[in-house]
CSV table of C-alpha atoms in Angstrom, one decimal:
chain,number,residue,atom,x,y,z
A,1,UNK,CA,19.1,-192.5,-98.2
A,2,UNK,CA,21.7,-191.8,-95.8
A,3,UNK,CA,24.6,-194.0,-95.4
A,4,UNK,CA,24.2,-196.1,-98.9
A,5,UNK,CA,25.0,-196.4,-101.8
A,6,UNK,CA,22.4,-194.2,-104.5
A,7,UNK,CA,22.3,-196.8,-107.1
A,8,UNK,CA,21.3,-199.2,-104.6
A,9,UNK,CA,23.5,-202.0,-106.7
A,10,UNK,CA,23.5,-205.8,-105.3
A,11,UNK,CA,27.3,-206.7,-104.5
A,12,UNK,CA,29.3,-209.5,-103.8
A,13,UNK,CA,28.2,-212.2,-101.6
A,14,UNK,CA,30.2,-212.6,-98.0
A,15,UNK,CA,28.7,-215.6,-95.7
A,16,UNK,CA,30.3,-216.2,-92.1
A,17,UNK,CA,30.7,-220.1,-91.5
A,18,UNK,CA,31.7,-221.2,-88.2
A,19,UNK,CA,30.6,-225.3,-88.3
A,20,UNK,CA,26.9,-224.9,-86.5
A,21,UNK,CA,24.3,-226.3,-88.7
A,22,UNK,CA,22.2,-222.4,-89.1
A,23,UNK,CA,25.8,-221.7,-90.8
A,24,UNK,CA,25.6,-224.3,-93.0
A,25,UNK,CA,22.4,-223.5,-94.1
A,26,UNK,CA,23.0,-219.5,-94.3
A,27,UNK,CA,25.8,-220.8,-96.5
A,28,UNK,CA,23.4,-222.5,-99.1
A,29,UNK,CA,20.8,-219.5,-99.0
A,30,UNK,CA,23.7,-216.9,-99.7
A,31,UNK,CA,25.2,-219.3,-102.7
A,32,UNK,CA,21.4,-219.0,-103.7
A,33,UNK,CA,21.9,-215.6,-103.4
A,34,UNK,CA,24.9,-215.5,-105.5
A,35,UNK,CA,23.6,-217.1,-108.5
A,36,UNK,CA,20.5,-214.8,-108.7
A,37,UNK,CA,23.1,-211.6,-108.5
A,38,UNK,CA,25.4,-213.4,-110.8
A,39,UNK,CA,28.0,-212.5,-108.5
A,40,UNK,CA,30.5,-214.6,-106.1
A,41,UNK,CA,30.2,-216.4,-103.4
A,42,UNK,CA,32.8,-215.8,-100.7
A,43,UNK,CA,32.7,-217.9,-97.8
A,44,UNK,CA,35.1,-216.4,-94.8
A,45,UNK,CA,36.0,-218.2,-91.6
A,46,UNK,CA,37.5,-216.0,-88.8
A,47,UNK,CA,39.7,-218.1,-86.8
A,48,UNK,CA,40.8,-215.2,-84.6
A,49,UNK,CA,44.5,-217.3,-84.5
A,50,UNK,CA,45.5,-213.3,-84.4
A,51,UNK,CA,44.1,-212.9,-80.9
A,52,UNK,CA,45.2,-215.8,-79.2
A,53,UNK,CA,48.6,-216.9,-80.6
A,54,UNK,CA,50.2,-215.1,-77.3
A,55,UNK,CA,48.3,-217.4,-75.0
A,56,UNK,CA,47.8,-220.7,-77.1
A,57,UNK,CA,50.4,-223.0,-78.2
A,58,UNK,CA,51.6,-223.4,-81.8
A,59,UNK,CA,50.9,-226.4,-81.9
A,60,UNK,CA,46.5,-225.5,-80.9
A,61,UNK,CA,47.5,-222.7,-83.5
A,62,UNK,CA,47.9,-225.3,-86.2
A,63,UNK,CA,44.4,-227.2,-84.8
A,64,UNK,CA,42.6,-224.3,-85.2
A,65,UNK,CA,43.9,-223.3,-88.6
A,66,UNK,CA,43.2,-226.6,-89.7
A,67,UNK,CA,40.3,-227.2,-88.7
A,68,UNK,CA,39.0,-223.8,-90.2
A,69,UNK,CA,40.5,-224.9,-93.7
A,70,UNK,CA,39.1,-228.1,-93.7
A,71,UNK,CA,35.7,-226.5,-92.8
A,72,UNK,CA,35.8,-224.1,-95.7
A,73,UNK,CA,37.1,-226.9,-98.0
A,74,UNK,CA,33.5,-228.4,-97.1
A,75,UNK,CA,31.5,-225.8,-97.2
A,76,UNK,CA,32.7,-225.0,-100.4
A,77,UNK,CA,32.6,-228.3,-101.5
A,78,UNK,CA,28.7,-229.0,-100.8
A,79,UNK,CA,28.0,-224.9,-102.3
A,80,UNK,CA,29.4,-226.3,-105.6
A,81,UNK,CA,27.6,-229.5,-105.4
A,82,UNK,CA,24.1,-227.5,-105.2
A,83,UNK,CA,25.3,-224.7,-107.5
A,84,UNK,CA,27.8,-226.1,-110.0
A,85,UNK,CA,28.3,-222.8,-111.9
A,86,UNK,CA,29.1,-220.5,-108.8
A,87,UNK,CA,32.3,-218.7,-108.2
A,88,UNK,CA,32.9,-220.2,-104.8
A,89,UNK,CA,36.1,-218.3,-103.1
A,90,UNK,CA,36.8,-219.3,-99.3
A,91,UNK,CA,38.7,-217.0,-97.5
A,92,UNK,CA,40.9,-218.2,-94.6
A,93,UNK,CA,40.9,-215.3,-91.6
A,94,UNK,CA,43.3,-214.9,-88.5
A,95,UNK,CA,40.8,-212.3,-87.7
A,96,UNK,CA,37.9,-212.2,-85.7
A,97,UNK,CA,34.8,-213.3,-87.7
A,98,UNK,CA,33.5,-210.0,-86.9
A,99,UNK,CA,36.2,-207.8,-88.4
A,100,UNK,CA,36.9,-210.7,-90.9
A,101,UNK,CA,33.4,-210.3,-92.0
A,102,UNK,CA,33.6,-206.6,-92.5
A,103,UNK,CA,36.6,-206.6,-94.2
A,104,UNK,CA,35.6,-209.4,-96.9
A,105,UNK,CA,32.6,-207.1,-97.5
A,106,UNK,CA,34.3,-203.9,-98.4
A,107,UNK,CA,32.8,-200.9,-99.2
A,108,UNK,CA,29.5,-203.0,-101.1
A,109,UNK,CA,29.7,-206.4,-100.1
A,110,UNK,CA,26.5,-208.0,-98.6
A,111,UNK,CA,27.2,-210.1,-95.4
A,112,UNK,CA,25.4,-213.3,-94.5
A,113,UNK,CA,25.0,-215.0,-91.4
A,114,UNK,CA,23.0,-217.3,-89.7
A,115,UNK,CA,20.3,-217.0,-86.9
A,116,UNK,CA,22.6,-219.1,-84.5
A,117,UNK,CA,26.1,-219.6,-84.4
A,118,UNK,CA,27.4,-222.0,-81.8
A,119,UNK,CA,26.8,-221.9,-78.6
A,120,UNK,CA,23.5,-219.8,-79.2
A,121,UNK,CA,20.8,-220.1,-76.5
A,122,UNK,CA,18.1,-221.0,-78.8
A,123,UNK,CA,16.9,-221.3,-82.2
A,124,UNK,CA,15.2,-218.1,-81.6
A,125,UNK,CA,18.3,-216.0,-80.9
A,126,UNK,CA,20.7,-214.7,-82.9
A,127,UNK,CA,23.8,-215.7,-81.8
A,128,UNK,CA,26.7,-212.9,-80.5
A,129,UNK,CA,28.9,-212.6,-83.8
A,130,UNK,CA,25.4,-212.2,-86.0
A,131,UNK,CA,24.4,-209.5,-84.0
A,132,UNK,CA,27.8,-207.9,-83.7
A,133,UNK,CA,28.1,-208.5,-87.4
A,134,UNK,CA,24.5,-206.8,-88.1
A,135,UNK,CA,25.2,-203.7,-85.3
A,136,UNK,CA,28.0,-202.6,-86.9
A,137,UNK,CA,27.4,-203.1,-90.7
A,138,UNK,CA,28.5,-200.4,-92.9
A,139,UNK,CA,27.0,-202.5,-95.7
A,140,UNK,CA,24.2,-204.8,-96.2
A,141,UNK,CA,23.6,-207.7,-94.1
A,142,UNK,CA,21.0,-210.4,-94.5
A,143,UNK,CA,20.2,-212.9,-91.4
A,144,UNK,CA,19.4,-216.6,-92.3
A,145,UNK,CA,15.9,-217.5,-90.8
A,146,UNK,CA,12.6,-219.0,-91.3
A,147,UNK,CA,13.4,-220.6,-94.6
A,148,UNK,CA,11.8,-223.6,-94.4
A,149,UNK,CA,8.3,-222.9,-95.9
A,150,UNK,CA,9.8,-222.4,-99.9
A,151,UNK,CA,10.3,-219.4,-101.9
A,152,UNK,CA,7.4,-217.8,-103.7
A,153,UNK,CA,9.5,-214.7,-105.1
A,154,UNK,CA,8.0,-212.2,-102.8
A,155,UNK,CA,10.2,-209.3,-101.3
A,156,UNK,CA,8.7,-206.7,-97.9
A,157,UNK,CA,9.8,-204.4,-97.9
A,158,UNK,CA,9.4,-202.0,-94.1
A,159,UNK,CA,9.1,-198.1,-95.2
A,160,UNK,CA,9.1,-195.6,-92.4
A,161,UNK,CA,9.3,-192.6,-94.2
A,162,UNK,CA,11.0,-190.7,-97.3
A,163,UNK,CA,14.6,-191.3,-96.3
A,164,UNK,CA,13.6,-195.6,-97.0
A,165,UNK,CA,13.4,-194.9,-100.5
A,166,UNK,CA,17.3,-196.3,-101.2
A,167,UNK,CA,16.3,-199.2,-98.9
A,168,UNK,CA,12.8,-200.1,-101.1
A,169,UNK,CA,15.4,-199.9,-103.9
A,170,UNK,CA,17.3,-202.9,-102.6
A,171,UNK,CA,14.4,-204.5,-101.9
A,172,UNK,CA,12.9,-203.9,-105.7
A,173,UNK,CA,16.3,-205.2,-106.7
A,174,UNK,CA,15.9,-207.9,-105.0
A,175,UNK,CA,12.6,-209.1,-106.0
A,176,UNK,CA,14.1,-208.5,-109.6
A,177,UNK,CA,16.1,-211.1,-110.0
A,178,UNK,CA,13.7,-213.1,-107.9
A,179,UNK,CA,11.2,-212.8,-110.9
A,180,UNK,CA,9.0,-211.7,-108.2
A,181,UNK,CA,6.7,-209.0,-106.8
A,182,UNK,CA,7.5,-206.1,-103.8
A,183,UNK,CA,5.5,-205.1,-101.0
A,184,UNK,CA,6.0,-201.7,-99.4
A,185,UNK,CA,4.9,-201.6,-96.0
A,186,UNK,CA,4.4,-198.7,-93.9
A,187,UNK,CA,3.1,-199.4,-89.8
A,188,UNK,CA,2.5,-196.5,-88.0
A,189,UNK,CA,2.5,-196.9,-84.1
A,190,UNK,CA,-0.3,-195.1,-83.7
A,191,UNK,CA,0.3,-194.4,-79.5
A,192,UNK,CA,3.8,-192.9,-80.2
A,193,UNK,CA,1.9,-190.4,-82.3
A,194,UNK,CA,-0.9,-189.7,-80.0
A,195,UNK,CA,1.7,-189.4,-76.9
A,196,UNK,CA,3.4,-186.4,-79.2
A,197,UNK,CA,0.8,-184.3,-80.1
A,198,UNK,CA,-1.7,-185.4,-76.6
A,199,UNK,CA,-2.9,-181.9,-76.7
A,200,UNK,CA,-4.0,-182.1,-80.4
A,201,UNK,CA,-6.0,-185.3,-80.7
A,202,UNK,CA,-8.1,-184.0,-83.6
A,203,UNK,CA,-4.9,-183.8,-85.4
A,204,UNK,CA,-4.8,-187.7,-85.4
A,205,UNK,CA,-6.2,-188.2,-88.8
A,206,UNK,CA,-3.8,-185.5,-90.4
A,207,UNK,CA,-0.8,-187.4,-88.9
A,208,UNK,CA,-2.6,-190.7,-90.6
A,209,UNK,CA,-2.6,-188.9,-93.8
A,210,UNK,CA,1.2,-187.7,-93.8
A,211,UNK,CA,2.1,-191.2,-93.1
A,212,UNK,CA,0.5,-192.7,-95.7
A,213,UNK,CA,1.9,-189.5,-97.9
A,214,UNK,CA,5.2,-190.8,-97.1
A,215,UNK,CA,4.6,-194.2,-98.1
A,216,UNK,CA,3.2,-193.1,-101.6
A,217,UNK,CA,6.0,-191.1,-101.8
A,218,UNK,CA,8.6,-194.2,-101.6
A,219,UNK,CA,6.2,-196.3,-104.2
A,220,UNK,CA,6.1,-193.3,-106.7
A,221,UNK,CA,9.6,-193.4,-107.0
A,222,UNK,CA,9.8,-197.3,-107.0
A,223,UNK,CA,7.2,-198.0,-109.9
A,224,UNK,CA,9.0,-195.0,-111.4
A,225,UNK,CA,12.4,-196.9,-111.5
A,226,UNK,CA,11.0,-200.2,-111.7
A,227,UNK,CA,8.2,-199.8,-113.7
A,228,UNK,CA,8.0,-203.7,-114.6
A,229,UNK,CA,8.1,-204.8,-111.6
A,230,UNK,CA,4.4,-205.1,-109.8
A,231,UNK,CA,4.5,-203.3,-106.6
A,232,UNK,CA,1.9,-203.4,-103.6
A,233,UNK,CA,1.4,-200.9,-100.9
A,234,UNK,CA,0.0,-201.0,-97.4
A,235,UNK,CA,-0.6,-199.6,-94.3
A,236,UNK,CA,-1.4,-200.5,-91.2
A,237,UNK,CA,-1.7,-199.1,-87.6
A,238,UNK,CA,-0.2,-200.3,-84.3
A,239,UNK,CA,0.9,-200.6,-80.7
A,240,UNK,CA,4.0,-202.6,-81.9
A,241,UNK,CA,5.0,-202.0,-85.1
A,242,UNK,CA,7.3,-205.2,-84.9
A,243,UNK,CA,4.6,-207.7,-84.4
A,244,UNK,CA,3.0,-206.5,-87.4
A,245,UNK,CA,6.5,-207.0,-89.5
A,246,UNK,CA,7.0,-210.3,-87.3
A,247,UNK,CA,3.5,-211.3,-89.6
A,248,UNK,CA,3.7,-210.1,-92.5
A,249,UNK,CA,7.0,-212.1,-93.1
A,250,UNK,CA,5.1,-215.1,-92.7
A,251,UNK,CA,4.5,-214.5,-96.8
A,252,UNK,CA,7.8,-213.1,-97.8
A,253,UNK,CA,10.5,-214.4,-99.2
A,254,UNK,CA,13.2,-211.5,-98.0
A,255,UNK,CA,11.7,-209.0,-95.7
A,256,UNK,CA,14.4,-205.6,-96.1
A,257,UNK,CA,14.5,-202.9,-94.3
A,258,UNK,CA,16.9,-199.6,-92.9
A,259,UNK,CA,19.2,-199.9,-90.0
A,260,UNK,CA,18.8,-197.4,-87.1
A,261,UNK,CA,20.1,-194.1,-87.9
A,262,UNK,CA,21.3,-193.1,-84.5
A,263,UNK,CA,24.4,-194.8,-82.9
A,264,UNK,CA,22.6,-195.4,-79.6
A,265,UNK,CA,21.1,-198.1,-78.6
A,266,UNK,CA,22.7,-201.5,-79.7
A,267,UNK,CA,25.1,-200.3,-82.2
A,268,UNK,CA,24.7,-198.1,-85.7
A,269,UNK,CA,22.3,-200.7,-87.4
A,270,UNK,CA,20.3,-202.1,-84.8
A,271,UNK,CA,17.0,-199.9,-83.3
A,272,UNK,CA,14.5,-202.1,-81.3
A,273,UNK,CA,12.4,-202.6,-84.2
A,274,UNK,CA,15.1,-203.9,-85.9
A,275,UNK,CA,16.8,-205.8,-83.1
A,276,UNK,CA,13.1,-207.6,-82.6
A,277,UNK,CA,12.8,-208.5,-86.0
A,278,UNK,CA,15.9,-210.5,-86.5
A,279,UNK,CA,15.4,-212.6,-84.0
A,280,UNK,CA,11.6,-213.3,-84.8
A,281,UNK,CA,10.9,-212.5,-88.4
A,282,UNK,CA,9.8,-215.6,-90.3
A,283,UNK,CA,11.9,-215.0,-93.3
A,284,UNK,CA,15.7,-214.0,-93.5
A,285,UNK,CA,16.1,-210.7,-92.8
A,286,UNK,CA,18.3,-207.7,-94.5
A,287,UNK,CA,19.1,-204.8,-93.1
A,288,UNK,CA,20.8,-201.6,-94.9
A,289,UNK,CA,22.4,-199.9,-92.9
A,290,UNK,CA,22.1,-195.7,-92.6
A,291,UNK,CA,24.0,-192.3,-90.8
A,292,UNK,CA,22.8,-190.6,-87.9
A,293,UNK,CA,20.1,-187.8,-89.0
A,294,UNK,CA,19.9,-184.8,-87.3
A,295,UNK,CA,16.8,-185.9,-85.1
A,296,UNK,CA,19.0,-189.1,-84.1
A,297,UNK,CA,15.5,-191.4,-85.2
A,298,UNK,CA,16.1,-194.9,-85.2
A,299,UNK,CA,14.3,-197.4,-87.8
C-alpha cells in the first residue's frame, strides 16, 4: 500500500503525555503495547518552551520545563511499576507536542495519544494535538479509547479495497502478538454506488460482487502470510459505513485501518470515515497512514 512500509513491521513505541487523565491512561495501553512488540517505550512531552521563550519570562521558562520533567519522571515511574521489564525512555521536548511527536517517531515509529488531552470538550472528542497528531501522520498512530471492557485478543481490521492489504498486515501483526484472531471487514455504502452508476441499476449486484472480490483479495493474501493466524471475513452494506465500524468495535480489541489518501479534507490521514471513527469507535483506534492516488479517494 501506498505510503508504508511493505513489510508492515511493528516499531517503536512514541506516547504524547501532557498531565490529563486520557494521557495517563494512553500511556499505560502504549507500555502494554510495548511489551507485546518487545520494543521501547518512549514517552515525549512537548513543552513548546521553543515558541514562547520570546514572550514568557525565564523564570515561567524554568516552570514549565519543570513541570514537564517532573511529569515524565511520573509517568515513567508508574509505566515501570505496571511493566517492570520495559525499556521506558522519556524524552524532554522544547517543541510543540505535535512536531515533538513526529519527530520521536521517525520514519517507523507508532504514535500514541489519548482521546482527550486537556481542555477537550468532552470525553467524546479528540482533543486538538490528537487530531493534529493523527492528520498529519507519516507513520502509524493509534488513539486511546473505549478500553474499559477488557482485552479479548481480537484485532478489525476496515478493508476498502486492494490497496488495504499493507494496512490488514498491520492489523495481522497486531493480532499476532496478541495471541489473537483478525477480522477483515469490508462495508460497502451501498447509495454512493447506486448514485454513480443511477442509470445502470441492474448493475448493482455486479458492483456487490467486485466488492466482495476485493475483500477476498486482501484475505487471500493475509492467510497466505499468516497462515497461523485464524482470520474472519465479512461484509456488510450501508448508508453510513462508519456506524457500522462504530459497532463492530464494540468486540475488538484494536480496530486498524488506512488513512485518507487525498490531502483534502482534514489533513493527509484523516477522511470522514476516519475522522468519525476516532472520535466514536469503542476501541482504540490505529490509523496507517497512505499517499494520494491518482483518483484522490479517501478511506
Amino acid at each position: 500500500m501506498e505510503g508504508t512500509k511493505s513489510h508492515s513491521e511493528l516499531g517503536a513505541v512514541i506516547v504524547g503525555v501532557d498531565g490529563s487523565d486520557p494521557a495517563r491512561q494512553a500511556a499505560l495501553w502504549a507500555a502494554a503495547e510495548a511489551a507485546r512488540r518487545g520494543r521501547p517505550l518512549h514517552i515525549v512531552h512537548g513543552s513548546d518552551t521553543d515558541g514562547r521563550v520570546l514572550y514568557v519570562s525565564a523564570e515561567s521558562i524554568e516552570h514549565v520545563r519543570r513541570a514537564g520533567r517532573e511529569l515524565l519522571d511520573a509517568t515513567a515511574a508508574a509505566v515501570t511499576e505496571r511493566f517492570p521489564g520495559l525499556q521506558v525512555n522519556p524524552e524532554f521536548s522544547r517543541s510543540a507536542p505535535v512536531r515533538s511527536l513526529h519527530q520521536a517517531a521517525g520514519p517507523d515509529g507508532t504514535i500514541v495519544v489519548g482521546s482527550r488531552g486537556l481542555g477537550g470538550f468532552g470525553s467524546l472528542m479528540l482533543g486538538s494535538v490528537g487530531l493534529k497528531v493523527a492528520a498529519g501522520a507519516k507513520t502509524p498512530v493509534i488513539i486511546v479509547r473505549g478500553t474499559e471492557s477488557g482485552e479479548t485478543g481480537a484485532v478489525l481490521a476496515a478493508v476498502r479495497d486492494e490497496h488495504d492489504l499493507d494496512c490488514a498486515r498491520y492489523a495481522a501483526r497486531e493480532a499476532q502478538i496478541r495471541e489473537g484472531s483478525l477480522q477483515l471487514l469490508h462495508v460497502w455504502n451501498i447509495l454512493q454506488s447506486v448514485g454513480e452508476v443511477v442509470t445502470l441499476l441492474d448493475d448493482v449486484e455486479e458492483i456487490a460482487n467486485e466488492e466482495v472480490h476485493h475483500l477476498n483479495a486482501v484475505a487471500d493474501g493475509i492467510r497466505e502470510e499468516f497462515p497461523d493466524l485464524t482470520v474472519q471475513v465479512d461484509a456488510d452494506k450501508s448508508t453510513s459505513v462508519a456506524s457500522v465500524l462504530v459497532e463492530a468495535s464494540r468486540q475488538a480489541d484494536l480496530l486498524v485501518m488506512g488513512g485518507r489518501r487525498s490531502p483534502s479534507y482534514l489533513g493527509p490521514t484523516l477522511g470522514r470515515v476516519t475522522h468519525s471513527l476516532v472520535h466514536h469507535a469503542h476501541c482504540p483506534v490505529q490509523l496507517i497512514p497512505r499517499h494520494t492516488d491518482k483518483a484522490g479517494s479517501e478511506s
